mmCIF file of C-alpha atoms and ligand atoms in Angstrom:
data_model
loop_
_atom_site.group_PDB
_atom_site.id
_atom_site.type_symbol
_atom_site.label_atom_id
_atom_site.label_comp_id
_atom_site.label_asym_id
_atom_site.label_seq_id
_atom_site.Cartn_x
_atom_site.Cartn_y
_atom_site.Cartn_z
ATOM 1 C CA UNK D 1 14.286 -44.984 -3.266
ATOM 2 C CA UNK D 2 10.676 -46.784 -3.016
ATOM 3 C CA UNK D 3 12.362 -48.949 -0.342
ATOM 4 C CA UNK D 4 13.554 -45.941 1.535
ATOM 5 C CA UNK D 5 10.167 -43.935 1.178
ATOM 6 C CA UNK D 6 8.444 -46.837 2.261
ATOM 7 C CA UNK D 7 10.773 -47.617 5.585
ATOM 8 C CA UNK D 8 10.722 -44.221 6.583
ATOM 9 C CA UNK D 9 6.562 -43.936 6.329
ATOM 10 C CA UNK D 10 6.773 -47.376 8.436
ATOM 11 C CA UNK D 11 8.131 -44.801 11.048
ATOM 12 C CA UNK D 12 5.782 -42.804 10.912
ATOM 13 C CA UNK D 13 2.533 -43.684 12.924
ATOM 14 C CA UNK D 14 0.297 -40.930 11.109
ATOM 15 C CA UNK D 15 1.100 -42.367 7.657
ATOM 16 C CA UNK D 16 -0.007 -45.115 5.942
ATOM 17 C CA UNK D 17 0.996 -46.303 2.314
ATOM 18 C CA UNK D 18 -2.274 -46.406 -0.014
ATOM 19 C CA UNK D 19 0.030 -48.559 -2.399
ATOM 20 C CA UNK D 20 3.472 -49.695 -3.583
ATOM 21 C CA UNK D 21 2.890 -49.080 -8.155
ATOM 22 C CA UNK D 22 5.445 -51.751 -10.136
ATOM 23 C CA UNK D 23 5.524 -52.585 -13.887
ATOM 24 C CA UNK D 24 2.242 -54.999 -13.621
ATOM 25 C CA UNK D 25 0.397 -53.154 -10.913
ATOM 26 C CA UNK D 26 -2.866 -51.148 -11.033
ATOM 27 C CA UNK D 27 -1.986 -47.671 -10.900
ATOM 28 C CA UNK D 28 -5.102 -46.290 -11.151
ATOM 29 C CA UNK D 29 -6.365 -48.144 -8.091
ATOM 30 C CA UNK D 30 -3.434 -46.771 -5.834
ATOM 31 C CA UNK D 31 -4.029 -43.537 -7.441
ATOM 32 C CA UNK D 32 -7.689 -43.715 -6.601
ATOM 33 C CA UNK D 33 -6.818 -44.540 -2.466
ATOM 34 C CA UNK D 34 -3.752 -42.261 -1.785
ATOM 35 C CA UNK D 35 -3.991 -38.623 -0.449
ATOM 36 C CA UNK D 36 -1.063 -38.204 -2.090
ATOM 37 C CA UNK D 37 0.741 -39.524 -4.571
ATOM 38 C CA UNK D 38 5.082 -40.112 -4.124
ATOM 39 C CA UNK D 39 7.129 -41.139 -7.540
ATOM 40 C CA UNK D 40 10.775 -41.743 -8.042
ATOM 41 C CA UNK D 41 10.515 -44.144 -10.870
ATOM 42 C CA UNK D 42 12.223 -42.957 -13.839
ATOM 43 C CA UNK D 43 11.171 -40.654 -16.615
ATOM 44 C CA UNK D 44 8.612 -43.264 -18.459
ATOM 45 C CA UNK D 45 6.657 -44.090 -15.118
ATOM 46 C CA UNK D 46 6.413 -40.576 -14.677
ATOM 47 C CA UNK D 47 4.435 -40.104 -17.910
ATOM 48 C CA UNK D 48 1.668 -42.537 -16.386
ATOM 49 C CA UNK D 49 1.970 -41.079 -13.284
ATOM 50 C CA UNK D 50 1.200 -37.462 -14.189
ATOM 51 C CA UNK D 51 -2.073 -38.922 -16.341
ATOM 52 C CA UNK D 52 -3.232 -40.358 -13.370
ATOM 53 C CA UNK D 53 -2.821 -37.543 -11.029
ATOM 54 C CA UNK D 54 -4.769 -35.415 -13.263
ATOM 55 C CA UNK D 55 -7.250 -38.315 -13.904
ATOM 56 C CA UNK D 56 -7.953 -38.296 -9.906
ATOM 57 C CA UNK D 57 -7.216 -35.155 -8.756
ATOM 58 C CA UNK D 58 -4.700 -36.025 -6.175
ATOM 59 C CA UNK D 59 -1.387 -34.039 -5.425
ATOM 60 C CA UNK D 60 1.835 -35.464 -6.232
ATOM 61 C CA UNK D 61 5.542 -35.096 -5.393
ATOM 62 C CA UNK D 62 7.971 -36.292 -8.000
ATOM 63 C CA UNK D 63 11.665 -36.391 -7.421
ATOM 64 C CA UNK D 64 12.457 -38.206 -10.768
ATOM 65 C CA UNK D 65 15.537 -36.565 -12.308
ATOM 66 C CA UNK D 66 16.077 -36.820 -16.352
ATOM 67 C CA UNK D 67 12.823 -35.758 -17.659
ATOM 68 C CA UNK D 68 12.890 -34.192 -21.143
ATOM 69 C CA UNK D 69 11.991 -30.743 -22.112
ATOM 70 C CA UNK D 70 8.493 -32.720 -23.528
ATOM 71 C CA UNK D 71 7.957 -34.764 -19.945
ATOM 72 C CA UNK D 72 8.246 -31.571 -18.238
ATOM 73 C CA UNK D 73 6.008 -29.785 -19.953
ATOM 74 C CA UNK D 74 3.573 -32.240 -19.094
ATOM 75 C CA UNK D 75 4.639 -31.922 -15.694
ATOM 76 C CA UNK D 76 3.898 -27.774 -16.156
ATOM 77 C CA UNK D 77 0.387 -28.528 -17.652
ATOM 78 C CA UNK D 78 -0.419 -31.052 -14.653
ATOM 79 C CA UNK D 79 0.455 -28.679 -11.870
ATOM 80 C CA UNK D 80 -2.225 -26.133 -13.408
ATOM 81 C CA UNK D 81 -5.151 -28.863 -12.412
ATOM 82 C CA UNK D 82 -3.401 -30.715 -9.334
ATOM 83 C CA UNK D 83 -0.828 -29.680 -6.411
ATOM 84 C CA UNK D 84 2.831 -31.184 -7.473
ATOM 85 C CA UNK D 85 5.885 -30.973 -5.799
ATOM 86 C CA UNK D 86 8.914 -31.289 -8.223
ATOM 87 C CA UNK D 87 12.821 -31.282 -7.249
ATOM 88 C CA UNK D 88 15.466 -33.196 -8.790
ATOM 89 C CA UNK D 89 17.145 -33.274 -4.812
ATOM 90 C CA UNK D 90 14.452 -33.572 -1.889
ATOM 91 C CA UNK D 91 17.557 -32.921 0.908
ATOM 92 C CA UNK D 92 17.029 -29.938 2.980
ATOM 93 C CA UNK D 93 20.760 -29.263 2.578
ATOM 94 C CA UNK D 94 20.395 -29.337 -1.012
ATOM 95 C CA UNK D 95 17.364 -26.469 -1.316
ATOM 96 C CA UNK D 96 19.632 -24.209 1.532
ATOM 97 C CA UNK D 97 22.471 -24.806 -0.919
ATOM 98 C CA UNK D 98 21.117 -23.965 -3.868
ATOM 99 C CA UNK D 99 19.785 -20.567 -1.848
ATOM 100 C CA UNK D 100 23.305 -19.492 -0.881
ATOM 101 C CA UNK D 101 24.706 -20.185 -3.950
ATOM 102 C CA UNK D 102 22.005 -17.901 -5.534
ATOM 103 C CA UNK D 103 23.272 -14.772 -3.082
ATOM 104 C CA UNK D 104 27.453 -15.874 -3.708
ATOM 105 C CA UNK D 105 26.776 -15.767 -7.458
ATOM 106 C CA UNK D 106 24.978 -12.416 -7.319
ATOM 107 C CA UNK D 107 27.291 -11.104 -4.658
ATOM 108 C CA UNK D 108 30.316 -12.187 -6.610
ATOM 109 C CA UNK D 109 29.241 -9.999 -9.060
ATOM 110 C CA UNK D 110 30.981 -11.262 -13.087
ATOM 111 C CA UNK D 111 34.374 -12.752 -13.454
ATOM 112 C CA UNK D 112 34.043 -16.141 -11.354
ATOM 113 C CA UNK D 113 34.134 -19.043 -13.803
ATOM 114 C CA UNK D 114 31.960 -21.783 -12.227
ATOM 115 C CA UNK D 115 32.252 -25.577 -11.974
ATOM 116 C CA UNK D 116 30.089 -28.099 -10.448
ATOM 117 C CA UNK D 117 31.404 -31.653 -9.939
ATOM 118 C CA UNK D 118 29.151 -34.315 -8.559
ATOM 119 C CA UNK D 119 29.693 -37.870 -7.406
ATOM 120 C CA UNK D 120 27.136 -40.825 -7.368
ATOM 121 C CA UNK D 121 26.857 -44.596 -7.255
ATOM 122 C CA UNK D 122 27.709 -46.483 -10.359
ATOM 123 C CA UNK D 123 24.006 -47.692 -10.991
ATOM 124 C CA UNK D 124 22.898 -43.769 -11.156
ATOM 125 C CA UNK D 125 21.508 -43.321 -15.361
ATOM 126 C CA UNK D 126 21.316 -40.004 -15.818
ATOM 127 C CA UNK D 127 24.685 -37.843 -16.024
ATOM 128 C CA UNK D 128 25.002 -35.147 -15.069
ATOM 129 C CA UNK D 129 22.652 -35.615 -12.099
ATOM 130 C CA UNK D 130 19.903 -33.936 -11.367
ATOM 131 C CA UNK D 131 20.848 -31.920 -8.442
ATOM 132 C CA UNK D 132 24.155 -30.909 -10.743
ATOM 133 C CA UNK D 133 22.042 -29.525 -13.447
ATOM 134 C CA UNK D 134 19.559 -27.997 -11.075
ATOM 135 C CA UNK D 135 22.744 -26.183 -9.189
ATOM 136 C CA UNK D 136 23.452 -25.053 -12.425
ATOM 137 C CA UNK D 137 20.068 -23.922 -13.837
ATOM 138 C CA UNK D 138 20.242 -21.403 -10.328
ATOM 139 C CA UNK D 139 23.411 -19.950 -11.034
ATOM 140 C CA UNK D 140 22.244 -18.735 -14.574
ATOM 141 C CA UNK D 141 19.135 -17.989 -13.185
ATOM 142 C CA UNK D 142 21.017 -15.699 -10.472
ATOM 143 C CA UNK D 143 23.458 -14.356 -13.422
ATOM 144 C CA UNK D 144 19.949 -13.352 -15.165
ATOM 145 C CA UNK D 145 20.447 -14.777 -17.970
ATOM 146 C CA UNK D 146 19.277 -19.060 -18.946
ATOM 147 C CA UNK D 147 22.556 -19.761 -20.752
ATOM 148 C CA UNK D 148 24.414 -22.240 -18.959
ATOM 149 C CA UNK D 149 26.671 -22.960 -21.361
ATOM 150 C CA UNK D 150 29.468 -21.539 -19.662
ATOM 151 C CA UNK D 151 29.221 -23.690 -16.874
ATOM 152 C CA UNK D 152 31.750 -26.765 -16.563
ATOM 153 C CA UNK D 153 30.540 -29.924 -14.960
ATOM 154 C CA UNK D 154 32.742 -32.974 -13.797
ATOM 155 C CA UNK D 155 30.883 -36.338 -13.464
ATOM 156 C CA UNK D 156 32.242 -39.498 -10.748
ATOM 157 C CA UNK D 157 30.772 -42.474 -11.048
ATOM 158 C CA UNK D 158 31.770 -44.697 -7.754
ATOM 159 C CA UNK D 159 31.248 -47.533 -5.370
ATOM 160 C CA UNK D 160 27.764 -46.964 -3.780
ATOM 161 C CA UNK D 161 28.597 -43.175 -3.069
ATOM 162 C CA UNK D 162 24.742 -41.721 -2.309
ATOM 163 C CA UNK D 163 25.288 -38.389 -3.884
ATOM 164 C CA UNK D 164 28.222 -35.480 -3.419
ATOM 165 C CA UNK D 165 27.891 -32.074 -5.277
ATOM 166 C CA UNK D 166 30.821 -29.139 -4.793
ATOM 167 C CA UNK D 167 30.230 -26.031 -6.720
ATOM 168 C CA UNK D 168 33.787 -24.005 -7.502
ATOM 169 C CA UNK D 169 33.302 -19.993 -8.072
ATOM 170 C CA UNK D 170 36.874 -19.285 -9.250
ATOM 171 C CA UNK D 171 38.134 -15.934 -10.065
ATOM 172 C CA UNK D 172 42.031 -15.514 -10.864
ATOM 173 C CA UNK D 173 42.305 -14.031 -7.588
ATOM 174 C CA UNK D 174 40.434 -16.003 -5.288
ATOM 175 C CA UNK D 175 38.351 -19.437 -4.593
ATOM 176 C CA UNK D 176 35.176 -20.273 -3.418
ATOM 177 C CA UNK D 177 33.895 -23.558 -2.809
ATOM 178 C CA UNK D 178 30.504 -23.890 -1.279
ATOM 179 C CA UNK D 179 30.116 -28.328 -1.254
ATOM 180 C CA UNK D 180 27.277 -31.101 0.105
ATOM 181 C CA UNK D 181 27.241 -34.427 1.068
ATOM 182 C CA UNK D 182 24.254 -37.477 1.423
ATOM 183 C CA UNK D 183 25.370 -40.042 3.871
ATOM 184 C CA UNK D 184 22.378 -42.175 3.194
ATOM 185 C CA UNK D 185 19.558 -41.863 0.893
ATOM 186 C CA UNK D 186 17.377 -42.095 3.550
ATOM 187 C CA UNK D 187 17.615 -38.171 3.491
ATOM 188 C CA UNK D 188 15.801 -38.077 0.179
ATOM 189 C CA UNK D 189 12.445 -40.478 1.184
ATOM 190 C CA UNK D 190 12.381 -38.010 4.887
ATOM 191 C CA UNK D 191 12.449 -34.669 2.422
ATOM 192 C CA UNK D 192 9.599 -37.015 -0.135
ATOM 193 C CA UNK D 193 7.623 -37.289 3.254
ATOM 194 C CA UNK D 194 8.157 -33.754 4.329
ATOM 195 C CA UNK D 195 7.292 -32.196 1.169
ATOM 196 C CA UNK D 196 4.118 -34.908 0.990
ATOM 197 C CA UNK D 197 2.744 -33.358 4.195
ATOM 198 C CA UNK D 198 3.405 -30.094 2.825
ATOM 199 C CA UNK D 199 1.910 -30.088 -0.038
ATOM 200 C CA UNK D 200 -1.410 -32.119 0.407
ATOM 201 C CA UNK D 201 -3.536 -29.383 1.467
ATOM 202 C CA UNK D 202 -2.384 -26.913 -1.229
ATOM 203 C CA UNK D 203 -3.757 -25.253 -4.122
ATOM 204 C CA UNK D 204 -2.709 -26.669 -8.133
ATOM 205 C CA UNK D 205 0.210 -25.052 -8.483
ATOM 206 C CA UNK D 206 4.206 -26.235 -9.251
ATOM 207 C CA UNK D 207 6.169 -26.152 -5.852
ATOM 208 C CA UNK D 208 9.549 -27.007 -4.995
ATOM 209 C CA UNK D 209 11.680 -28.046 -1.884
ATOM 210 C CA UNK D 210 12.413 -24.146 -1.629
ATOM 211 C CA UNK D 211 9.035 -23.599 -1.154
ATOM 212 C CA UNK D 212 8.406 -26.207 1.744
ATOM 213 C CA UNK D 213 11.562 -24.417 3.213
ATOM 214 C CA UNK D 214 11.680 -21.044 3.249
ATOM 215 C CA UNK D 215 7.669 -20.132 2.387
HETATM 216 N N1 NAP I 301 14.791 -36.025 -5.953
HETATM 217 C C1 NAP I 301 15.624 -36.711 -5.186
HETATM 218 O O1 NAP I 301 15.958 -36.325 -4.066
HETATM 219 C C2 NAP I 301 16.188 -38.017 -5.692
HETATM 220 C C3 NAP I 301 17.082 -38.759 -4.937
HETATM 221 C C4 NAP I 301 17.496 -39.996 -5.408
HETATM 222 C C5 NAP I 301 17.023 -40.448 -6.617
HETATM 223 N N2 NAP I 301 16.168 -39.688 -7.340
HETATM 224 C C6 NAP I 301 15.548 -40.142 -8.594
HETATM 225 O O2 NAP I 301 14.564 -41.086 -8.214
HETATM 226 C C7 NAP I 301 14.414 -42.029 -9.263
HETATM 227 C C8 NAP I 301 14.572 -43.422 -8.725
HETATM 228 O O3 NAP I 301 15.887 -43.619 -8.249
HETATM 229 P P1 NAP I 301 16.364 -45.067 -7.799
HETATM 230 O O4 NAP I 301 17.795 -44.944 -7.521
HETATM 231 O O5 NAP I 301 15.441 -45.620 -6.767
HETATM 232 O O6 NAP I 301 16.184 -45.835 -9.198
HETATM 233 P P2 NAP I 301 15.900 -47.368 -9.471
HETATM 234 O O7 NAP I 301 16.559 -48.203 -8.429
HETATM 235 O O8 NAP I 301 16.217 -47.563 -10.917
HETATM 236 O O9 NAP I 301 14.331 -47.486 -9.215
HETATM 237 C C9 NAP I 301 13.395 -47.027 -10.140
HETATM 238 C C10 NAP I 301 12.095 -47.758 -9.852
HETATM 239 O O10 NAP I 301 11.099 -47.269 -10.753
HETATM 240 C C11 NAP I 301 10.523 -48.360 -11.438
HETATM 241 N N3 NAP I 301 10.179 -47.965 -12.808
HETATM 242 C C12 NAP I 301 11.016 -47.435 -13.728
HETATM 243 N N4 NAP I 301 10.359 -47.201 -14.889
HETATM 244 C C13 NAP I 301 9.084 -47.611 -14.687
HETATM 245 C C14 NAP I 301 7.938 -47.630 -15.493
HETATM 246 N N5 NAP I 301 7.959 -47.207 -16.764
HETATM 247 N N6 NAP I 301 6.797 -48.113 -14.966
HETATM 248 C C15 NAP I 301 6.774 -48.547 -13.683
HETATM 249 N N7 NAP I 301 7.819 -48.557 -12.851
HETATM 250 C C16 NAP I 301 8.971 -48.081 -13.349
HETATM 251 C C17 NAP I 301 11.606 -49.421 -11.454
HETATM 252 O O11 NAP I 301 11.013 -50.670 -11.647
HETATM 253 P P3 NAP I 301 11.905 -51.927 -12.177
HETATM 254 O O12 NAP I 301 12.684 -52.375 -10.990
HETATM 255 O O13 NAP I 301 10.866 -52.878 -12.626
HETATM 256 O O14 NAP I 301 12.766 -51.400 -13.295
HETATM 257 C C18 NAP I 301 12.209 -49.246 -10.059
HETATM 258 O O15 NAP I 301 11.420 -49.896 -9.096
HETATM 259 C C19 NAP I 301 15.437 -41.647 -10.328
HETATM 260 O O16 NAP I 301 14.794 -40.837 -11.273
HETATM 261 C C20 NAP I 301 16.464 -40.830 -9.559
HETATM 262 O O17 NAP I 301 17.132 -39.912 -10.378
HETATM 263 C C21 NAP I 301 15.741 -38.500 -6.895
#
């Protein structure tokens, strides 16, 4: 994904990258330049990240998926001093998704058993994904209730696949699929740089790819 973010800001002739962070590099210095700040590390490099956001007041979007309920919370507490941007799926198809699955679930009224099957590349770590559990956390949501216990997820690991997610709404009487598809990753680092423009300007506050859509 830092490849990707970084080709598709190459493209783009108003943008310029303060910094590229790995294991041994100055964070704080990058930190220090940027406008804003992009991370899709993993869970751990988020930690640092989110001290140094607060520590320089800069906005951030994060698409790392797999935080704990303890790395979120940190998240929470940093988006009352600084701007961030969090979604476990930065497509645009993704957020419009998860918005029509929102009105099918409260349309459909009780009695539709859902399942949500998703299908990655075999050097994704987390399981279910993000997205799948996010897709998931919305139908409760639009149920009114947090239990999403009832839900059933399938997991595919295969090939380099970049990232398929189907939601089933099945009643004994009829079917609903609603279903998305990434044909290159690339889609993620455009929504990263969409949401980064979004976002720079804005109050503290914890936004999410809904909110760069449909506010
Ligand atoms: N929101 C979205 O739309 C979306 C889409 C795709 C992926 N993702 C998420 O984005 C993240 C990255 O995905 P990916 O496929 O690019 O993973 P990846 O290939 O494993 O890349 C992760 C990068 O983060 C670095 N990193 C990990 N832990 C670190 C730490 N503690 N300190 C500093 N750097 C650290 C890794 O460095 P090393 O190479 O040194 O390990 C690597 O460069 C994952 O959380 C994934 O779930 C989100």
């Amino acid at each position: 994904m830092g490849r990707a973010i970084a080709a598709s800001i190459e493209q783009q002739a108003d943008l310029d990258i303060a910094g590229i962070w790995s294991r041994d590099g100055n964070l704080d210095e990058i930190v220090a330049l940027a406008d804003v700040v992009i991370d899709f590390s993993l869970p751990e490099g988020t930690e640092q990240v989110l001290d140094a956001v607060v520590s320089y007041n800069k906005p951030l979007v994060c698409g790392v998926s797999g935080l704990t309920d303890a790395q979120m919370t940190t998240l929470e507490n940093a988006a009352r001093v600084v701007p961030v941007l969090y979604d476990r799926n930065m497509s645009l198809g993704v957020a419009v998704l998860e918005r029509v699955l929102r009105e099918a679930v409260v349309a459909l009224g009780p009695g539709f058993d859902v399942e949500i099957s998703e299908t990655h590349h075999v050097h994704k770590k987390d399981a279910p994904s993000g997205t799948a559990l996010k897709l998931g956390e919305a139908v409760a949501e639009a149920r009114g209730d947090s239990d999403t216990s009832a839900i059933r997820y399938e997991v595919e690991r295969r090939g380099e696949v970049p990232g398929d997610h189907e939601i089933t709404l099945r009643s004994p009487a009829e079917v609903l699929r609603l279903a998305h598809s990434v044909t290159t990753r690339q889609v993620f680092a455009d929504g990263a740089l969409r949401a980064a423009r979004w976002l720079v300007n804005r109050e503290a506050g914890l936004y999410s790819m809904a909110d760069v859509l449909f506010d």
